[in-house]
Amino acid sequence: MKLRPSLALLLALPIVSPSFLLADDQPPPPSAPQVTAPQAAPAQKDEKKTDLEKRMDRVGRAVRKLKRQVADPAKNASSLELIATVQTALGEAVDFTPAKAQDIPEDQRPKFIDDFKAGIKGMQDEFTKLSDAITAGKNDDASKILAEILNLEKKDHHEFKRPEKD
């Protein structure tokens, strides 16, 4: 008779054991929705940018669009809007000091900053010429002016922009 309780236990074990296994395998209830990290990455990159770099990024985006459409007379209105965006960003940028100024010796820094501001004003003048050419419908001339602006940009970036660290 002592065998009966043992048999009953052995027979009940396979029935009860899956419920014990399921209780251990259940994941914990979700506490809060998970936020993915890729959305935060661009914000961190923007946080490292100076106010001047943010303005120059606006200029760069507008100039890239201008390069694609400046020769097309049908897109003159859009080109003029892009030029207005550039002029606004350059107008704001003239009030900032490039980061490279910190690398310049103290006695040469005022001249460096004055040259930077003169360069920005020179770019504004070039974009005014570009605007005038587009307004007059001279898209071929506008393309040449934009090419000059791009060359001037390369020269100015070499002179005023701090080299990027890898």
XYZ file of N, CA and C in Angstrom:
498
model
N 0.803 -1.190 0.000
C 0.000 0.000 0.000
C 0.845 1.253 0.000
N 1.995 1.133 0.463
C 2.871 2.294 0.457
C 3.253 2.659 -0.967
N 3.074 1.779 -1.856
C 3.405 2.013 -3.244
C 2.397 2.933 -3.929
N 1.193 2.943 -3.509
C 0.165 3.775 -4.123
C 0.468 5.266 -4.043
N 0.794 5.836 -2.907
C 1.098 7.269 -2.906
C 2.296 7.605 -3.789
N 3.246 6.731 -3.866
C 4.394 6.977 -4.730
C 3.990 6.937 -6.193
N 3.129 5.997 -6.555
C 2.640 5.927 -7.936
C 1.801 7.151 -8.283
N 0.988 7.561 -7.350
C 0.162 8.749 -7.587
C 1.051 9.977 -7.817
N 2.104 10.073 -7.058
C 3.039 11.190 -7.223
C 3.740 11.117 -8.578
N 4.161 9.938 -8.969
C 4.808 9.767 -10.267
C 3.867 10.060 -11.425
N 2.632 9.693 -11.279
C 1.652 9.970 -12.330
C 1.304 11.466 -12.384
N 1.291 12.127 -11.266
C 0.944 13.548 -11.219
C 2.085 14.447 -11.669
N 3.307 13.958 -11.537
C 4.482 14.771 -11.883
C 4.466 15.242 -13.340
N 4.227 14.406 -14.334
C 4.193 14.909 -15.710
C 3.064 15.900 -15.971
N 2.013 15.791 -15.240
C 0.891 16.716 -15.438
C 1.215 18.074 -14.825
N 1.838 18.090 -13.685
C 2.128 19.327 -12.962
C 3.399 20.008 -13.484
N 4.372 19.253 -13.939
C 5.663 19.835 -14.320
C 5.586 20.852 -15.468
N 4.743 20.693 -16.510
C 4.688 21.751 -17.535
C 4.234 23.089 -16.973
N 3.361 23.079 -16.002
C 2.929 24.356 -15.440
C 4.063 25.030 -14.672
N 4.941 24.238 -14.049
C 6.108 24.817 -13.384
C 7.084 25.391 -14.413
N 7.258 24.708 -15.512
C 8.158 25.191 -16.556
C 7.635 26.469 -17.199
N 6.348 26.535 -17.444
C 5.773 27.740 -18.053
C 5.892 28.941 -17.139
N 5.747 28.720 -15.863
C 5.851 29.832 -14.921
C 7.245 30.429 -14.930
N 8.292 29.620 -15.158
C 9.654 30.129 -15.182
C 9.999 30.800 -16.511
N 9.371 30.380 -17.597
C 9.715 30.907 -18.918
C 8.984 32.187 -19.287
N 8.026 32.599 -18.516
C 7.263 33.788 -18.869
C 8.129 35.033 -18.669
N 8.152 35.918 -19.680
C 8.941 37.149 -19.527
C 8.285 38.070 -18.517
N 9.074 38.924 -17.899
C 8.496 39.868 -16.941
C 7.577 40.844 -17.682
N 6.585 41.361 -17.005
C 5.672 42.301 -17.672
C 6.428 43.555 -18.092
N 6.046 44.127 -19.242
C 6.760 45.330 -19.699
C 6.518 46.491 -18.742
N 7.608 47.167 -18.405
C 7.498 48.273 -17.462
C 7.244 49.594 -18.173
N 7.936 49.798 -19.279
C 7.765 51.041 -20.036
C 8.137 50.763 -21.483
N 7.548 51.498 -22.417
C 7.917 51.288 -23.816
C 9.373 51.664 -24.047
N 10.034 50.897 -24.877
C 11.446 51.124 -25.178
C 11.587 52.187 -26.267
N 12.526 53.086 -26.093
C 12.820 54.114 -27.073
C 14.092 53.707 -27.792
N 14.063 53.782 -29.110
C 15.234 53.384 -29.880
C 16.260 54.499 -29.903
N 17.524 54.133 -29.935
C 18.617 55.094 -29.879
C 18.865 55.852 -31.178
N 18.557 55.325 -32.382
C 18.895 56.066 -33.591
C 18.296 57.462 -33.666
N 17.165 57.682 -33.023
C 16.578 59.013 -33.055
C 17.422 60.014 -32.267
N 18.105 59.533 -31.237
C 18.892 60.431 -30.399
C 20.244 60.763 -31.017
N 20.744 59.942 -31.925
C 22.079 60.155 -32.476
C 22.216 61.484 -33.230
N 21.292 61.871 -34.152
C 21.464 63.151 -34.831
C 21.409 64.339 -33.873
N 20.594 64.233 -32.834
C 20.521 65.339 -31.888
C 21.851 65.528 -31.175
N 22.536 64.433 -30.853
C 23.831 64.557 -30.201
C 24.831 65.198 -31.131
N 24.768 64.877 -32.411
C 25.692 65.466 -33.371
C 25.442 66.969 -33.489
N 24.158 67.380 -33.504
C 23.830 68.797 -33.591
C 24.250 69.555 -32.341
N 24.221 68.887 -31.178
C 24.599 69.562 -29.941
C 26.065 69.974 -29.962
N 26.890 69.247 -30.699
C 28.309 69.549 -30.750
C 28.609 70.707 -31.690
N 27.673 71.074 -32.541
C 27.906 72.129 -33.516
C 27.767 73.499 -32.869
N 28.602 74.416 -33.327
C 28.515 75.792 -32.859
C 27.381 76.490 -33.602
N 27.015 77.657 -33.112
C 25.970 78.437 -33.792
C 26.397 78.792 -35.211
N 27.659 79.091 -35.379
C 28.170 79.414 -36.716
C 28.049 78.201 -37.641
N 28.403 77.029 -37.136
C 28.309 75.822 -37.967
C 26.867 75.526 -38.371
N 25.937 75.788 -37.483
C 24.521 75.575 -37.816
C 24.089 76.512 -38.941
N 24.540 77.755 -38.895
C 24.195 78.703 -39.976
C 24.834 78.268 -41.289
N 26.078 77.831 -41.197
C 26.784 77.413 -42.406
C 26.193 76.123 -42.991
N 25.636 75.283 -42.144
C 24.939 74.095 -42.654
C 23.719 74.501 -43.480
N 22.999 75.528 -43.012
C 21.851 76.027 -43.793
C 22.319 76.563 -45.136
N 23.432 77.285 -45.120
C 23.994 77.816 -46.370
C 24.364 76.658 -47.289
N 25.032 75.657 -46.746
C 25.477 74.516 -47.543
C 24.323 73.769 -48.192
N 23.247 73.543 -47.423
C 22.079 72.844 -47.988
C 21.472 73.652 -49.126
N 21.335 74.957 -48.931
C 20.738 75.801 -49.966
C 21.621 75.865 -51.212
N 22.928 75.934 -51.026
C 23.846 76.002 -52.166
C 23.820 74.691 -52.954
N 23.740 73.570 -52.250
C 23.656 72.286 -52.969
C 22.410 72.234 -53.854
N 21.293 72.737 -53.355
C 20.068 72.777 -54.160
C 20.228 73.751 -55.320
N 20.860 74.883 -55.041
C 21.084 75.881 -56.102
C 21.920 75.308 -57.239
N 22.947 74.525 -56.898
C 23.811 73.949 -57.935
C 22.995 73.106 -58.909
N 21.990 72.412 -58.402
C 21.188 71.537 -59.254
C 20.198 72.311 -60.120
N 19.799 73.514 -59.708
C 18.701 74.170 -60.410
C 19.004 75.559 -60.952
N 20.177 76.098 -60.709
C 20.437 77.489 -61.095
C 20.355 77.702 -62.603
N 20.673 76.714 -63.398
C 20.654 76.876 -64.855
C 19.244 76.768 -65.433
N 18.282 76.326 -64.647
C 16.916 76.119 -65.134
C 16.055 77.359 -64.888
N 15.676 78.077 -65.958
C 14.851 79.279 -65.784
C 13.491 78.991 -65.152
N 12.993 77.782 -65.304
C 11.692 77.440 -64.731
C 11.743 77.403 -63.200
N 12.932 77.293 -62.634
C 13.074 77.201 -61.180
C 13.643 78.488 -60.581
N 13.518 79.580 -61.290
C 14.077 80.850 -60.793
C 13.445 81.286 -59.470
N 12.140 81.098 -59.315
C 11.487 81.515 -58.064
C 12.049 80.716 -56.891
N 12.206 79.428 -57.081
C 12.780 78.584 -56.027
C 14.227 78.983 -55.743
N 14.972 79.293 -56.807
C 16.371 79.708 -56.632
C 16.458 81.001 -55.828
N 15.558 81.930 -56.087
C 15.558 83.195 -55.341
C 15.224 82.962 -53.865
N 14.342 82.003 -53.593
C 14.029 81.676 -52.201
C 15.256 81.081 -51.506
N 15.976 80.221 -52.215
C 17.187 79.630 -51.641
C 18.242 80.699 -51.369
N 18.354 81.650 -52.272
C 19.318 82.742 -52.084
C 18.924 83.576 -50.873
N 17.624 83.794 -50.677
C 17.162 84.543 -49.500
C 17.521 83.784 -48.220
N 17.400 82.467 -48.251
C 17.783 81.645 -47.098
C 19.275 81.802 -46.810
N 20.072 81.767 -47.861
C 21.516 81.923 -47.713
C 21.840 83.303 -47.141
N 21.212 84.336 -47.677
C 21.487 85.706 -47.217
C 21.134 85.861 -45.728
N 20.026 85.260 -45.324
C 19.628 85.334 -43.911
C 20.653 84.623 -43.028
N 21.047 83.425 -43.436
C 22.014 82.657 -42.632
C 23.362 83.372 -42.584
N 23.788 83.952 -43.702
C 25.061 84.686 -43.709
C 24.972 85.943 -42.844
N 23.813 86.596 -42.874
C 23.613 87.780 -42.031
C 23.728 87.443 -40.551
N 23.249 86.257 -40.176
C 23.364 85.817 -38.785
C 24.795 85.354 -38.482
N 25.441 84.727 -39.458
C 26.781 84.160 -39.249
C 27.831 85.232 -39.011
N 27.626 86.412 -39.567
C 28.627 87.467 -39.434
C 28.810 87.890 -37.978
N 27.817 87.600 -37.140
C 27.895 87.978 -35.732
C 28.673 86.978 -34.878
N 29.044 85.831 -35.462
C 29.746 84.796 -34.712
C 31.230 84.800 -35.037
N 31.984 84.129 -34.186
C 33.422 83.998 -34.383
C 33.725 82.535 -34.679
N 34.522 82.259 -35.703
C 34.837 80.854 -36.000
C 35.658 80.220 -34.877
N 35.494 78.921 -34.716
C 36.203 78.185 -33.666
C 37.712 78.239 -33.876
N 38.127 78.380 -35.123
C 39.557 78.421 -35.426
C 40.231 79.648 -34.800
N 39.456 80.664 -34.458
C 40.026 81.866 -33.842
C 40.743 81.537 -32.534
N 40.311 80.497 -31.861
C 40.963 80.099 -30.608
C 42.369 79.561 -30.862
N 42.614 79.082 -32.080
C 43.921 78.532 -32.421
C 44.905 79.597 -32.892
N 44.414 80.806 -33.143
C 45.231 81.906 -33.653
C 45.873 82.635 -32.464
N 47.129 83.030 -32.589
C 47.753 83.800 -31.498
C 46.943 85.062 -31.174
N 46.953 85.431 -29.917
C 46.132 86.543 -29.422
C 46.351 87.844 -30.197
N 47.596 88.138 -30.572
C 47.872 89.395 -31.268
C 47.347 89.391 -32.708
N 47.130 88.223 -33.311
C 46.631 88.129 -34.688
C 45.119 87.879 -34.761
N 44.514 87.595 -33.630
C 43.099 87.227 -33.603
C 42.164 88.328 -34.105
N 42.325 89.604 -33.718
C 41.409 90.634 -34.227
C 41.432 90.737 -35.756
N 42.610 90.633 -36.356
C 42.701 90.684 -37.814
C 42.008 89.472 -38.437
N 42.198 88.306 -37.831
C 41.546 87.082 -38.312
C 40.026 87.237 -38.297
N 39.490 87.766 -37.206
C 38.036 87.940 -37.084
C 37.541 88.981 -38.078
N 38.290 90.072 -38.258
C 37.901 91.081 -39.250
C 37.913 90.503 -40.662
N 38.927 89.691 -40.961
C 38.986 89.045 -42.277
C 37.812 88.084 -42.468
N 37.442 87.377 -41.407
C 36.303 86.463 -41.472
C 35.020 87.237 -41.796
N 34.808 88.337 -41.083
C 33.594 89.133 -41.313
C 33.588 89.732 -42.718
N 34.751 90.146 -43.187
C 34.843 90.667 -44.553
C 34.540 89.561 -45.566
N 34.994 88.349 -45.279
C 34.710 87.217 -46.155
C 33.219 86.913 -46.223
N 32.550 86.974 -45.081
C 31.097 86.734 -45.046
C 30.378 87.820 -45.849
N 30.796 89.062 -45.653
C 30.150 90.156 -46.396
C 30.430 90.037 -47.892
N 31.620 89.559 -48.246
C 31.937 89.326 -49.654
C 31.045 88.242 -50.247
N 30.781 87.189 -49.457
C 29.867 86.137 -49.919
C 28.462 86.693 -50.094
N 28.039 87.553 -49.178
C 26.715 88.163 -49.312
C 26.639 88.974 -50.610
N 27.704 89.699 -50.931
C 27.731 90.477 -52.179
C 27.643 89.559 -53.396
N 28.343 88.430 -53.342
C 28.292 87.478 -54.458
C 26.885 86.900 -54.628
N 26.231 86.611 -53.525
C 24.866 86.088 -53.622
C 23.891 87.159 -54.097
N 24.184 88.421 -53.813
C 23.364 89.504 -54.355
C 23.518 89.555 -55.873
N 24.756 89.404 -56.367
C 24.991 89.344 -57.816
C 24.245 88.166 -58.435
N 24.284 87.024 -57.750
C 23.588 85.832 -58.236
C 22.085 86.077 -58.309
N 21.557 86.703 -57.287
C 20.128 87.033 -57.260
C 19.759 87.971 -58.398
N 20.593 88.969 -58.632
C 20.338 89.918 -59.724
C 20.343 89.211 -61.081
N 21.271 88.301 -61.281
C 21.362 87.572 -62.550
C 20.127 86.689 -62.751
N 19.682 86.037 -61.708
C 18.497 85.182 -61.830
C 17.249 86.023 -62.069
N 17.154 87.142 -61.376
C 16.008 88.025 -61.562
C 15.945 88.542 -62.994
N 17.107 88.812 -63.588
C 17.171 89.294 -64.967
C 16.993 88.158 -65.982
N 16.910 86.919 -65.501
C 16.739 85.789 -66.409
C 18.026 85.348 -67.085
N 19.159 85.745 -66.544
C 20.461 85.379 -67.113
C 21.013 84.161 -66.366
N 20.423 83.035 -66.643
C 20.790 81.821 -65.908
C 22.188 81.318 -66.249
N 22.651 81.598 -67.479
C 24.022 81.204 -67.817
C 25.017 82.001 -66.974
N 24.769 83.301 -66.842
C 25.630 84.134 -65.988
C 25.521 83.692 -64.523
N 24.318 83.315 -64.124
C 24.103 82.874 -62.743
C 24.919 81.614 -62.459
N 24.993 80.721 -63.432
C 25.786 79.499 -63.251
C 27.259 79.832 -63.064
N 27.753 80.806 -63.821
C 29.154 81.212 -63.689
C 29.407 81.871 -62.324
N 28.464 82.696 -61.895
C 28.607 83.357 -60.590
C 28.609 82.315 -59.478
N 27.736 81.314 -59.603
C 27.698 80.262 -58.586
C 29.011 79.484 -58.565
N 29.604 79.245 -59.712
C 30.909 78.563 -59.761
C 31.971 79.396 -59.041
N 31.923 80.722 -59.223
C 32.858 81.610 -58.516
C 32.617 81.553 -57.004
N 31.347 81.500 -56.618
C 31.003 81.419 -55.196
C 31.570 80.130 -54.593
N 31.451 79.031 -55.326
C 31.958 77.749 -54.828
C 33.482 77.774 -54.666
N 34.174 78.425 -55.602
C 35.635 78.563 -55.475
C 35.994 79.432 -54.271
N 35.252 80.515 -54.091
C 35.474 81.402 -52.954
C 35.205 80.656 -51.642
N 34.181 79.825 -51.646
C 33.848 79.037 -50.456
C 35.005 78.107 -50.076
N 35.584 77.444 -51.059
C 36.710 76.540 -50.781
C 37.877 77.309 -50.171
N 38.180 78.462 -50.738
C 39.287 79.273 -50.237
C 39.007 79.743 -48.805
N 37.790 80.224 -48.572
C 37.439 80.722 -47.242
C 37.405 79.605 -46.201
N 36.906 78.443 -46.601
C 36.886 77.328 -45.646
C 38.305 76.924 -45.265
N 39.185 76.940 -46.226
C 40.579 76.600 -45.937
C 41.186 77.606 -44.955
N 40.814 78.855 -45.120
C 41.387 79.916 -44.296
C 40.736 80.025 -42.915
N 39.410 79.854 -42.834
C 38.687 80.170 -41.601
C 38.120 78.972 -40.844
N 38.052 77.822 -41.473
C 37.422 76.667 -40.825
C 38.480 75.796 -40.149
N 38.207 75.421 -38.918
C 39.097 74.536 -38.169
C 39.028 73.146 -38.812
N 40.178 72.507 -39.024
C 40.137 71.150 -39.593
C 39.364 70.197 -38.699
N 38.609 69.296 -39.339
C 37.810 68.343 -38.578
C 38.704 67.284 -37.983
N 38.366 66.882 -36.743
C 39.111 65.830 -36.066
C 38.429 64.512 -36.361
N 39.226 63.501 -36.672
C 38.652 62.170 -36.956
C 38.563 61.342 -35.715
